[in-house]
Short mmCIF file of C-alpha atoms in Angstrom, two decimals:
data_model
loop_
_atom_site.label_atom_id
_atom_site.label_comp_id
_atom_site.label_asym_id
_atom_site.label_seq_id
_atom_site.Cartn_x
_atom_site.Cartn_y
_atom_site.Cartn_z
CA MET A 1 72.09 97.29 48.34
CA LEU A 2 71.78 93.42 48.82
CA GLN A 3 74.52 92.86 45.63
CA GLU A 4 76.41 95.85 47.50
CA MET A 5 76.11 93.40 50.77
CA LYS A 6 77.11 90.43 48.87
CA GLU A 7 80.16 92.25 47.23
CA PHE A 8 81.33 93.39 50.45
CA GLY A 9 80.93 89.56 51.49
CA SER A 10 83.32 88.05 49.15
CA HIS A 11 85.83 90.23 50.00
CA ALA A 12 85.60 89.37 53.35
CA MET A 13 85.95 85.68 52.40
CA ASP A 14 89.03 86.53 50.32
CA ILE A 15 90.21 88.47 52.96
CA TYR A 16 89.99 85.68 55.58
CA ASP A 17 91.21 82.50 53.19
CA TYR A 18 93.88 84.88 52.55
CA LEU A 19 95.06 85.49 56.09
CA VAL A 20 94.40 82.05 57.00
CA ALA A 21 96.57 80.46 53.58
CA GLY A 22 99.35 82.96 55.17
CA ILE A 23 99.50 81.11 58.77
CA ASP A 24 102.99 79.39 58.92
CA PRO A 25 102.17 75.24 58.22
CA ARG A 26 104.89 74.40 60.82
CA VAL A 27 101.90 75.21 63.68
CA LYS A 28 98.80 75.10 61.79
CA ASN A 29 97.78 71.82 62.76
CA HIS A 30 98.52 73.19 66.20
CA PHE A 31 95.02 73.30 69.30
CA LEU A 32 92.88 76.19 67.95
CA MET A 33 95.34 77.65 64.83
CA GLN A 34 94.13 76.43 61.69
CA SER A 35 91.62 79.72 62.23
CA PRO A 36 91.36 82.62 64.22
CA ILE A 37 87.85 81.91 64.52
CA PRO A 38 87.76 79.61 67.51
CA MET A 39 90.34 81.90 69.53
CA THR A 40 88.05 85.24 68.58
CA VAL A 41 85.23 83.16 70.65
CA ILE A 42 86.81 81.87 73.62
CA LEU A 43 87.76 85.54 73.84
CA LEU A 44 84.62 86.83 73.43
CA CYS A 45 83.05 84.13 75.68
CA TYR A 46 85.55 85.40 78.15
CA LEU A 47 84.41 88.82 78.14
CA PHE A 48 80.97 87.76 78.35
CA PHE A 49 81.41 86.17 81.03
CA VAL A 50 83.40 88.64 83.24
CA LEU A 51 81.60 91.14 82.16
CA TYR A 52 78.08 90.56 82.72
CA LEU A 53 77.22 86.53 83.22
CA GLY A 54 80.01 86.08 85.69
CA PRO A 55 78.97 89.11 88.44
CA ARG A 56 75.48 87.98 88.09
CA ILE A 57 75.98 84.97 88.82
CA MET A 58 77.03 85.49 91.33
CA ALA A 59 75.07 88.49 92.65
CA ASN A 60 73.33 86.66 95.37
CA ARG A 61 76.24 84.48 96.54
CA LYS A 62 78.60 84.08 98.79
CA PRO A 63 81.69 84.73 97.35
CA PHE A 64 83.69 81.98 96.66
CA GLN A 65 87.59 80.98 98.62
CA LEU A 66 88.83 78.72 96.03
CA LYS A 67 92.44 78.98 98.10
CA GLU A 68 93.27 75.80 97.14
CA ALA A 69 92.82 75.83 93.42
CA MET A 70 94.45 79.32 93.18
CA ILE A 71 97.61 77.60 95.11
CA VAL A 72 97.58 74.92 92.63
CA TYR A 73 97.06 77.19 89.65
CA ASN A 74 99.73 79.43 90.35
CA PHE A 75 102.10 76.86 91.15
CA ALA A 76 101.37 74.93 87.72
CA LEU A 77 102.28 78.66 86.28
CA VAL A 78 105.08 78.99 87.91
CA ALA A 79 106.07 75.54 86.61
CA LEU A 80 105.14 76.64 82.97
CA SER A 81 106.89 79.91 83.11
CA ILE A 82 110.27 78.13 84.05
CA TYR A 83 109.24 75.40 81.18
CA ILE A 84 108.87 77.89 78.58
CA VAL A 85 112.21 80.56 79.37
CA TYR A 86 114.16 77.51 79.25
CA GLU A 87 112.83 76.05 75.61
CA PHE A 88 112.63 79.72 74.65
CA LEU A 89 115.99 79.89 75.64
CA MET A 90 117.63 76.24 74.04
CA SER A 91 115.40 77.54 70.59
CA GLY A 92 117.27 80.32 69.49
CA TRP A 93 118.19 82.98 72.58
CA ALA A 94 121.29 80.88 74.16
CA THR A 95 122.57 79.07 71.38
CA THR A 96 121.88 80.49 67.77
CA TYR A 97 120.44 84.05 68.25
CA THR A 98 122.29 87.43 68.13
CA TRP A 99 119.97 89.61 70.35
CA ARG A 100 120.25 92.05 67.27
CA CYS A 101 118.32 91.04 64.40
CA ASP A 102 117.23 87.49 64.31
CA ALA A 103 115.45 86.09 61.42
CA ILE A 104 112.96 83.61 62.23
CA ASP A 105 114.38 80.19 60.93
CA VAL A 106 111.46 79.09 58.52
CA SER A 107 113.20 75.40 58.07
CA ASN A 108 112.26 72.40 59.97
CA SER A 109 115.52 71.34 61.79
CA PRO A 110 115.14 70.66 65.16
CA GLN A 111 115.78 73.77 66.88
CA ALA A 112 113.69 75.59 64.23
CA LEU A 113 110.68 73.01 65.68
CA ARG A 114 111.39 73.87 68.95
CA MET A 115 110.84 77.10 68.57
CA VAL A 116 107.62 76.89 67.00
CA GLU A 117 106.57 74.18 69.57
CA VAL A 118 107.34 77.23 72.89
CA ALA A 119 106.18 80.23 70.79
CA TRP A 120 102.61 78.58 70.64
CA LEU A 121 103.09 77.33 73.99
CA PHE A 122 103.52 81.02 75.35
CA TRP A 123 100.57 81.88 72.85
CA PHE A 124 97.95 79.04 74.68
CA SER A 125 99.25 80.11 78.49
CA LYS A 126 98.03 83.31 77.70
CA ILE A 127 94.52 81.59 77.41
CA ILE A 128 95.47 79.79 80.27
CA GLU A 129 95.84 83.38 82.36
CA LEU A 130 92.47 83.73 81.46
CA MET A 131 91.36 82.09 85.05
CA ASP A 132 92.90 85.08 86.67
CA THR A 133 89.93 86.88 85.82
CA MET A 134 87.46 84.31 86.21
CA PHE A 135 89.07 84.00 90.12
CA PHE A 136 88.50 87.46 90.44
CA VAL A 137 84.99 87.00 89.41
CA LEU A 138 84.33 83.97 91.48
CA ARG A 139 85.45 85.57 94.28
CA LYS A 140 83.89 88.56 94.38
CA LYS A 141 86.53 90.79 93.62
CA SER A 142 85.55 93.08 91.66
CA GLY A 143 87.68 95.92 91.83
CA GLN A 144 90.13 93.79 90.51
CA ILE A 145 88.82 94.03 87.40
CA THR A 146 89.37 97.10 85.38
CA PHE A 147 89.68 97.78 82.32
CA LEU A 148 93.49 97.72 81.81
CA HIS A 149 93.19 94.10 83.40
CA ILE A 150 90.68 93.12 80.52
CA PHE A 151 92.38 95.06 77.95
CA HIS A 152 95.45 93.25 79.13
CA HIS A 153 94.20 89.70 78.51
CA SER A 154 91.54 89.98 75.61
CA PHE A 155 93.83 92.09 73.62
CA MET A 156 97.22 89.83 74.20
CA PRO A 157 95.97 86.44 73.45
CA TRP A 158 94.52 87.99 70.26
CA THR A 159 97.27 89.77 68.94
CA TRP A 160 99.54 86.66 69.76
CA TRP A 161 97.60 84.12 67.93
CA TRP A 162 98.75 85.82 64.63
CA GLY A 163 102.26 86.47 65.90
CA VAL A 164 102.40 82.87 66.55
CA GLY A 165 100.69 81.64 63.05
CA TYR A 166 102.93 83.87 60.97
CA ALA A 167 106.11 84.55 63.31
CA PRO A 168 107.33 82.25 65.59
CA GLY A 169 110.49 82.98 66.35
CA GLY A 170 112.91 85.71 65.54
CA MET A 171 113.52 88.99 67.38
CA GLY A 172 109.79 89.37 67.44
CA SER A 173 109.82 86.12 70.32
CA PHE A 174 111.86 88.49 72.76
CA HIS A 175 109.49 89.81 74.57
CA ALA A 176 107.92 86.31 74.71
CA MET A 177 110.81 85.13 77.14
CA VAL A 178 110.71 87.92 79.28
CA ASN A 179 107.27 88.25 79.68
CA SER A 180 107.55 84.51 80.61
CA SER A 181 110.91 85.31 82.63
CA VAL A 182 108.35 87.86 84.58
CA HIS A 183 106.12 85.55 84.92
CA VAL A 184 108.10 83.51 87.22
CA ILE A 185 108.63 85.68 89.76
CA MET A 186 104.93 86.98 89.55
CA TYR A 187 103.30 83.46 89.65
CA PHE A 188 105.55 82.75 92.32
CA TYR A 189 104.24 85.83 94.59
CA TYR A 190 100.62 84.87 93.80
CA PHE A 191 101.87 81.39 94.57
CA LEU A 192 102.64 82.57 98.38
CA ALA A 193 99.91 85.34 98.75
CA ALA A 194 97.37 82.33 98.47
CA ALA A 195 99.13 80.08 100.82
CA GLY A 196 98.20 82.01 103.52
CA PRO A 197 98.81 84.43 106.44
CA ARG A 198 101.76 82.13 107.77
CA PHE A 199 103.80 82.90 104.12
CA GLN A 200 102.43 86.52 104.76
CA LYS A 201 106.34 87.38 106.24
CA PHE A 202 107.76 86.37 102.70
CA LEU A 203 106.27 88.38 100.72
CA TRP A 204 108.18 91.72 101.65
CA TRP A 205 109.38 92.34 98.01
CA LYS A 206 105.90 93.13 96.84
CA LYS A 207 106.89 96.49 95.83
CA TYR A 208 109.88 95.12 93.38
CA MET A 209 107.16 93.39 91.34
CA THR A 210 106.79 96.85 89.89
CA ALA A 211 110.19 97.34 89.35
CA ILE A 212 110.40 94.10 87.75
CA GLN A 213 107.63 95.11 85.15
CA LEU A 214 109.56 98.03 84.42
CA ILE A 215 112.80 96.89 83.37
CA GLN A 216 110.90 94.17 81.48
CA PHE A 217 109.76 96.99 79.75
CA VAL A 218 112.66 98.70 78.84
CA LEU A 219 114.16 95.45 77.87
CA VAL A 220 112.00 94.84 75.47
CA SER A 221 111.47 98.41 74.03
CA LEU A 222 115.05 98.81 73.76
CA HIS A 223 115.68 95.48 71.56
CA VAL A 224 112.71 96.12 69.34
CA THR A 225 114.26 99.55 68.75
CA GLN A 226 117.52 98.15 67.69
CA TYR A 227 115.41 97.55 64.40
CA TYR A 228 115.00 101.18 63.50
CA PHE A 229 118.79 102.10 63.86
CA MET A 230 120.10 99.26 61.66
CA ASP A 231 121.40 99.92 58.03
CA SER A 232 119.12 96.39 57.05
CA CYS A 233 117.25 93.52 58.83
CA ASP A 234 115.46 90.55 57.33
CA TYR A 235 113.34 90.08 59.96
CA GLN A 236 110.52 89.36 57.80
CA PHE A 237 107.80 90.87 60.04
CA PRO A 238 108.32 94.31 60.87
CA MET A 239 104.71 94.54 61.71
CA ILE A 240 105.39 92.10 64.84
CA ILE A 241 108.40 94.61 65.35
CA HIS A 242 106.01 97.79 65.88
CA MET A 243 103.53 95.66 68.17
CA VAL A 244 106.01 94.93 70.25
CA TRP A 245 107.26 98.72 70.87
CA VAL A 246 104.36 100.32 70.89
CA TYR A 247 103.00 97.97 73.72
CA GLY A 248 106.31 98.27 75.69
CA THR A 249 106.08 101.62 75.57
CA PHE A 250 102.60 102.14 76.16
CA PHE A 251 102.75 100.10 79.37
CA PHE A 252 105.86 101.71 80.88
CA VAL A 253 104.38 105.01 80.86
CA LEU A 254 101.68 103.73 82.88
CA PHE A 255 103.76 102.01 85.11
CA SER A 256 105.66 104.17 85.61
CA ASN A 257 102.68 106.60 86.24
CA PHE A 258 101.52 103.82 89.35
CA TRP A 259 105.36 103.67 90.33
CA VAL A 260 105.62 107.81 91.12
CA GLN A 261 102.25 107.94 92.44
CA ALA A 262 102.66 104.87 94.60
CA TYR A 263 106.32 105.35 96.45
CA VAL A 264 106.87 109.04 95.27
CA LYS A 265 104.30 111.16 96.17
CA GLY A 266 102.75 107.99 98.41
CA LYS A 267 99.16 108.14 97.20
CA ARG A 268 98.70 104.39 96.98
CA LEU A 269 100.35 103.24 99.61
CA PRO A 270 98.82 100.47 101.83
CA LYS A 271 96.81 102.09 104.95
CA GLN A 272 96.92 99.48 108.30
CA GLY A 273 93.95 97.84 109.15
CA ILE A 274 92.65 96.82 105.97
CA LYS A 275 90.48 94.01 106.04
CA THR A 276 91.73 91.18 104.66
CA SER A 277 90.18 88.41 103.26
CA GLN A 278 89.74 84.79 104.79
CA ASN A 279 92.88 82.90 102.58
CA GLY A 280 94.79 85.58 104.70
CA ALA A 281 95.07 87.69 101.82
CA THR A 282 94.49 91.46 101.48
CA ALA A 283 92.19 91.99 98.50
CA ALA A 284 93.37 94.31 96.50
CA SER A 285 91.42 96.87 94.33
CA SER A 286 93.56 97.86 91.52
CA SER A 287 94.52 97.10 88.09
CA ALA A 288 97.50 96.84 86.33
CA PRO A 289 98.13 96.00 82.24
CA THR A 290 100.75 92.90 82.26
CA VAL A 291 100.84 91.73 79.48
CA TYR A 292 102.75 92.17 80.05
CA ALA A 293 103.75 92.82 78.53
CA ASN A 294 103.46 90.65 77.98
CA GLY A 295 104.15 91.98 78.97
CA LYS A 296 101.18 90.47 80.30
CA HIS A 297 102.15 91.85 80.28
CA HIS A 298 101.16 92.47 82.46
CA GLU A 299 102.23 94.24 85.61
CA ASN A 300 100.43 92.99 88.88
CA GLY A 301 101.19 96.21 90.49
CA LEU A 302 99.81 94.90 94.17
CA LYS A 303 98.07 96.76 96.10
CA HIS A 304 98.43 95.21 100.41
CA GLY A 305 97.68 96.03 103.87
CA THR A 306 98.67 94.51 107.07
CA SER A 307 96.10 93.72 109.86
CA ASN A 308 97.53 93.45 112.86
CA GLY A 309 100.69 92.87 111.63
CA THR A 310 100.11 89.41 109.83
CA SER A 311 98.41 90.07 107.10
CA ASN A 312 100.45 91.00 103.45
CA GLY A 313 98.07 91.91 100.86
CA SER A 314 97.39 89.33 97.90
CA ALA A 315 98.26 90.64 94.48
CA HIS A 316 96.30 91.13 92.01
CA HIS A 317 97.62 90.09 88.68
CA GLU A 318 99.63 90.70 85.75
CA ASN A 319 99.68 92.83 82.96
CA GLY A 320 95.75 94.40 84.19
CA SER A 321 96.83 93.70 87.69
CA ALA A 322 96.23 95.49 90.73
CA PRO A 323 98.16 98.62 91.12
CA MET A 324 96.66 100.73 87.90
CA GLY A 325 93.09 100.42 89.45
CA LYS A 326 92.75 104.42 90.02
CA MET A 327 95.08 105.47 87.50
CA LYS A 328 92.31 106.78 85.94
CA LYS A 329 92.08 109.85 88.98
CA ALA A 330 95.92 110.40 88.91
#
């Protein structure tokens, strides 16, 4: 038995060494990219905090308001997302890419290195977005911490680490650019929602957030679907294409269900008189995947209500956010 365990451990280490050796040398010196272990530990700590430690710490405490912190946080993510979209465009999508079968440029040319940088930055932004759930815990918005929300926020950073490590660029990066574009809109919405009641009148377009998410998944799925109809394509990592297609299709189905339930059948439409939080935003109790989507992924299905005609719900967050909270009952 002991010998078998040693052999298993030896094989596991061989596989680990093989996987680490395959990481693109251009990205290997970036923060948290030397090995999958640090980022896995971060995500496990995230899960431990949001599922166990955080709720217990907050159990007998009053919720933190964190209004100013949320305003700064959401505005910073708007700016970061704009920059990421611009860099994706300049490093290939608006310059040399065909928008069809685009292979990964493995050279050390300035444009290829620029794509490597923005691919890593996109991944690292997913680590930053773990703060979304932290805010929910500290504000005791447990209704927004759903399975889909947590799944999206932990699964997407983990899978994208491998995408950046092995395939920084090419047609597999299209969904990252689209997801970042959606995040510009999404976090701008959250920025307005966190700013207080005086900005509620500018949140009339909440419903269209779901439509934008659906368009995102359609674009992503259609783009990678091209791969299956090409006579030949020299994209180096077909597994990335398969994962993006499954991811986009999976979340399109979930968001479509939300759209039908909320806006066709009216089962999740906001009710008048919902109690609002002290920052003027309604506490939404739901979930949705983002991802993205990353598409966050991400949807942000946002559930909101009005109180005396002044409060328009606070959005939850992407790719695992607001609207899907009660989806399992649908």
